[in-house]
XYZ file of C-alpha atoms in Angstrom:
193
model
C 2.686 6.841 -19.525
C 5.377 8.499 -16.647
C 5.681 12.372 -17.352
C 9.044 13.498 -18.818
C 10.421 14.932 -16.011
C 9.686 11.635 -14.102
C 11.871 10.001 -16.943
C 14.495 12.487 -16.896
C 14.757 12.390 -13.293
C 15.270 8.280 -12.988
C 17.739 8.482 -15.796
C 19.736 11.136 -13.430
C 19.078 8.718 -10.449
C 20.151 5.613 -12.152
C 23.119 6.949 -14.137
C 24.524 8.712 -11.124
C 23.635 5.048 -9.121
C 25.412 3.059 -11.420
C 28.466 5.029 -11.840
C 28.798 5.178 -8.059
C 28.355 1.735 -7.655
C 31.402 0.917 -10.124
C 33.583 3.901 -8.004
C 33.520 5.818 -11.259
C 34.197 8.996 -11.549
C 32.632 11.752 -14.088
C 35.779 11.622 -16.001
C 36.104 8.078 -16.314
C 32.483 7.367 -17.469
C 33.261 10.059 -19.917
C 36.104 8.526 -21.455
C 34.397 4.985 -21.267
C 31.475 6.411 -23.473
C 32.270 8.883 -25.536
C 29.935 11.070 -23.643
C 31.578 14.744 -22.896
C 31.598 15.176 -18.765
C 29.512 18.415 -19.173
C 27.119 16.431 -20.762
C 26.979 13.665 -18.421
C 26.810 16.664 -15.220
C 23.379 17.637 -17.082
C 21.907 14.342 -16.982
C 23.119 13.367 -13.635
C 21.562 16.531 -12.134
C 18.503 15.901 -14.205
C 18.549 19.216 -16.856
C 18.497 17.350 -20.150
C 16.851 14.433 -21.923
C 19.556 12.535 -23.449
C 18.643 10.754 -26.539
C 18.770 7.004 -27.410
C 22.454 7.122 -28.574
C 23.525 8.917 -25.712
C 21.732 6.334 -23.214
C 23.495 3.387 -25.383
C 26.907 4.543 -24.923
C 26.364 5.220 -21.208
C 24.702 1.842 -21.013
C 27.384 0.120 -22.628
C 30.227 1.700 -20.532
C 28.405 1.021 -17.412
C 27.441 -2.508 -18.514
C 23.303 -1.895 -18.175
C 21.043 -1.789 -20.560
C 18.846 1.446 -21.422
C 16.057 -0.371 -19.867
C 17.948 0.025 -16.369
C 18.663 3.344 -17.122
C 15.267 4.780 -17.541
C 13.642 2.326 -14.986
C 11.353 4.525 -13.187
C 11.387 2.357 -9.871
C 13.337 -1.140 -8.492
C 12.579 -4.454 -10.267
C 11.150 -6.788 -8.464
C 11.063 -10.495 -8.997
C 8.128 -10.528 -11.161
C 7.158 -6.854 -13.103
C 3.947 -6.385 -15.329
C 4.683 -3.109 -16.980
C 1.487 -1.061 -17.632
C 0.794 0.729 -20.649
C 1.107 3.843 -18.233
C 4.846 2.842 -17.462
C 6.233 2.476 -21.003
C 8.661 4.691 -21.817
C 9.109 6.570 -24.975
C 12.577 7.042 -25.788
C 12.761 8.806 -29.130
C 9.925 10.829 -31.396
C 10.031 11.566 -34.996
C 8.998 14.306 -36.868
C 6.755 12.167 -38.958
C 4.691 10.368 -35.750
C 7.411 7.722 -34.997
C 8.102 6.826 -32.022
C 10.624 4.070 -30.135
C 9.015 2.850 -26.938
C 11.400 0.713 -24.744
C 8.446 -1.851 -23.341
C 10.987 -3.643 -21.027
C 14.713 -4.265 -19.854
C 16.943 -6.475 -17.795
C 20.402 -5.829 -16.163
C 23.512 -8.036 -16.882
C 24.116 -10.782 -16.787
C 21.670 -11.389 -19.168
C 20.951 -7.685 -20.972
C 17.905 -7.677 -22.534
C 15.501 -5.228 -24.107
C 12.343 -4.946 -25.747
C 10.898 -2.124 -28.124
C 7.791 -0.890 -29.975
C 8.953 0.888 -33.002
C 6.691 3.072 -35.332
C 8.119 4.862 -38.388
C 5.928 7.237 -40.409
C 6.000 7.482 -44.223
C 9.705 8.908 -45.289
C 11.012 8.701 -41.327
C 14.229 7.028 -40.532
C 16.058 6.534 -37.451
C 19.870 6.280 -37.490
C 21.647 4.472 -34.158
C 25.415 4.257 -33.348
C 27.340 0.734 -33.174
C 26.300 -0.697 -30.195
C 28.733 -2.837 -27.773
C 30.669 -5.491 -29.242
C 28.325 -8.889 -29.587
C 25.249 -6.875 -29.054
C 22.557 -8.162 -31.139
C 19.099 -7.042 -32.205
C 16.038 -8.938 -33.735
C 12.696 -8.245 -35.104
C 9.425 -8.698 -36.921
C 7.965 -6.074 -38.754
C 4.111 -5.971 -38.027
C 2.931 -3.476 -40.545
C 4.258 -1.919 -43.423
C 7.756 -2.467 -44.941
C 11.198 -1.685 -43.149
C 14.349 -0.944 -44.703
C 17.118 -1.988 -42.749
C 20.718 -0.760 -43.287
C 23.304 -2.138 -41.447
C 27.162 -1.228 -41.963
C 25.710 0.650 -45.361
C 24.139 -2.190 -46.842
C 19.879 -2.056 -47.169
C 17.902 -5.099 -46.551
C 13.952 -4.871 -46.828
C 11.606 -6.323 -44.389
C 8.393 -7.330 -45.238
C 4.919 -7.588 -42.501
C 5.372 -11.181 -40.505
C 9.229 -11.514 -42.045
C 11.510 -11.336 -39.326
C 15.435 -10.668 -39.269
C 18.481 -11.318 -36.889
C 21.783 -8.738 -37.083
C 24.762 -7.444 -35.566
C 24.373 -4.419 -33.778
C 27.313 -3.706 -33.365
C 27.929 -1.623 -36.110
C 26.144 1.642 -37.258
C 22.618 1.050 -38.313
C 19.464 2.613 -39.566
C 15.697 1.956 -39.502
C 13.812 3.657 -42.365
C 10.601 3.429 -43.722
C 10.731 4.403 -47.839
C 6.904 3.398 -48.334
C 3.734 5.156 -47.802
C 2.444 3.490 -44.868
C 2.908 3.326 -41.409
C 5.930 0.936 -39.949
C 5.624 -1.065 -37.031
C 7.656 -3.657 -35.607
C 8.537 -5.306 -32.087
C 12.342 -5.824 -31.527
C 14.759 -7.518 -29.229
C 18.050 -6.547 -28.058
C 20.375 -8.562 -26.569
C 23.781 -7.665 -25.391
C 26.751 -10.005 -24.193
C 27.233 -10.701 -21.041
C 31.116 -9.314 -20.677
C 31.877 -6.490 -22.665
C 35.579 -5.995 -23.465
C 37.073 -2.504 -21.041
C 37.864 0.169 -23.654
């Protein structure tokens, strides 16, 4: 697994490069993403490790996936991601984790995630870009998925598809670990803010 410093440096380089490629100023990116200019400066200087929600907002504003923002190296035509290259983007206080296995850029933004939630653990996610969808399958345990305030129970070997362009929560209300694999897809064109 890449060291945290390596990931932080990759995020810094990727955010700076994506912003420069689009000719955006820090102020423009702050306005589009809702992330403060000061936080963006810290991210671009590699002085902080941003949360998933912050990376989502920056990615949405730049029109790229979270996978592109945490990419440690350039993406070849065929890319095999080894276990040592998988990026853990979130760690919970009860053993949970969100690992971004692989992601692509526009025009087809896709991300493949491996999630684990310990008993009693949850993760709240902000709304993603308009039109974003998530689909997941539960490998073990029982997941309680709340989308826009309504809860849905998803058991082992069940799958769900939902609109992720609204606030949502993944929760483990059971006694055993929940593990699920998730795919996130964003539309080709995201509306200007």
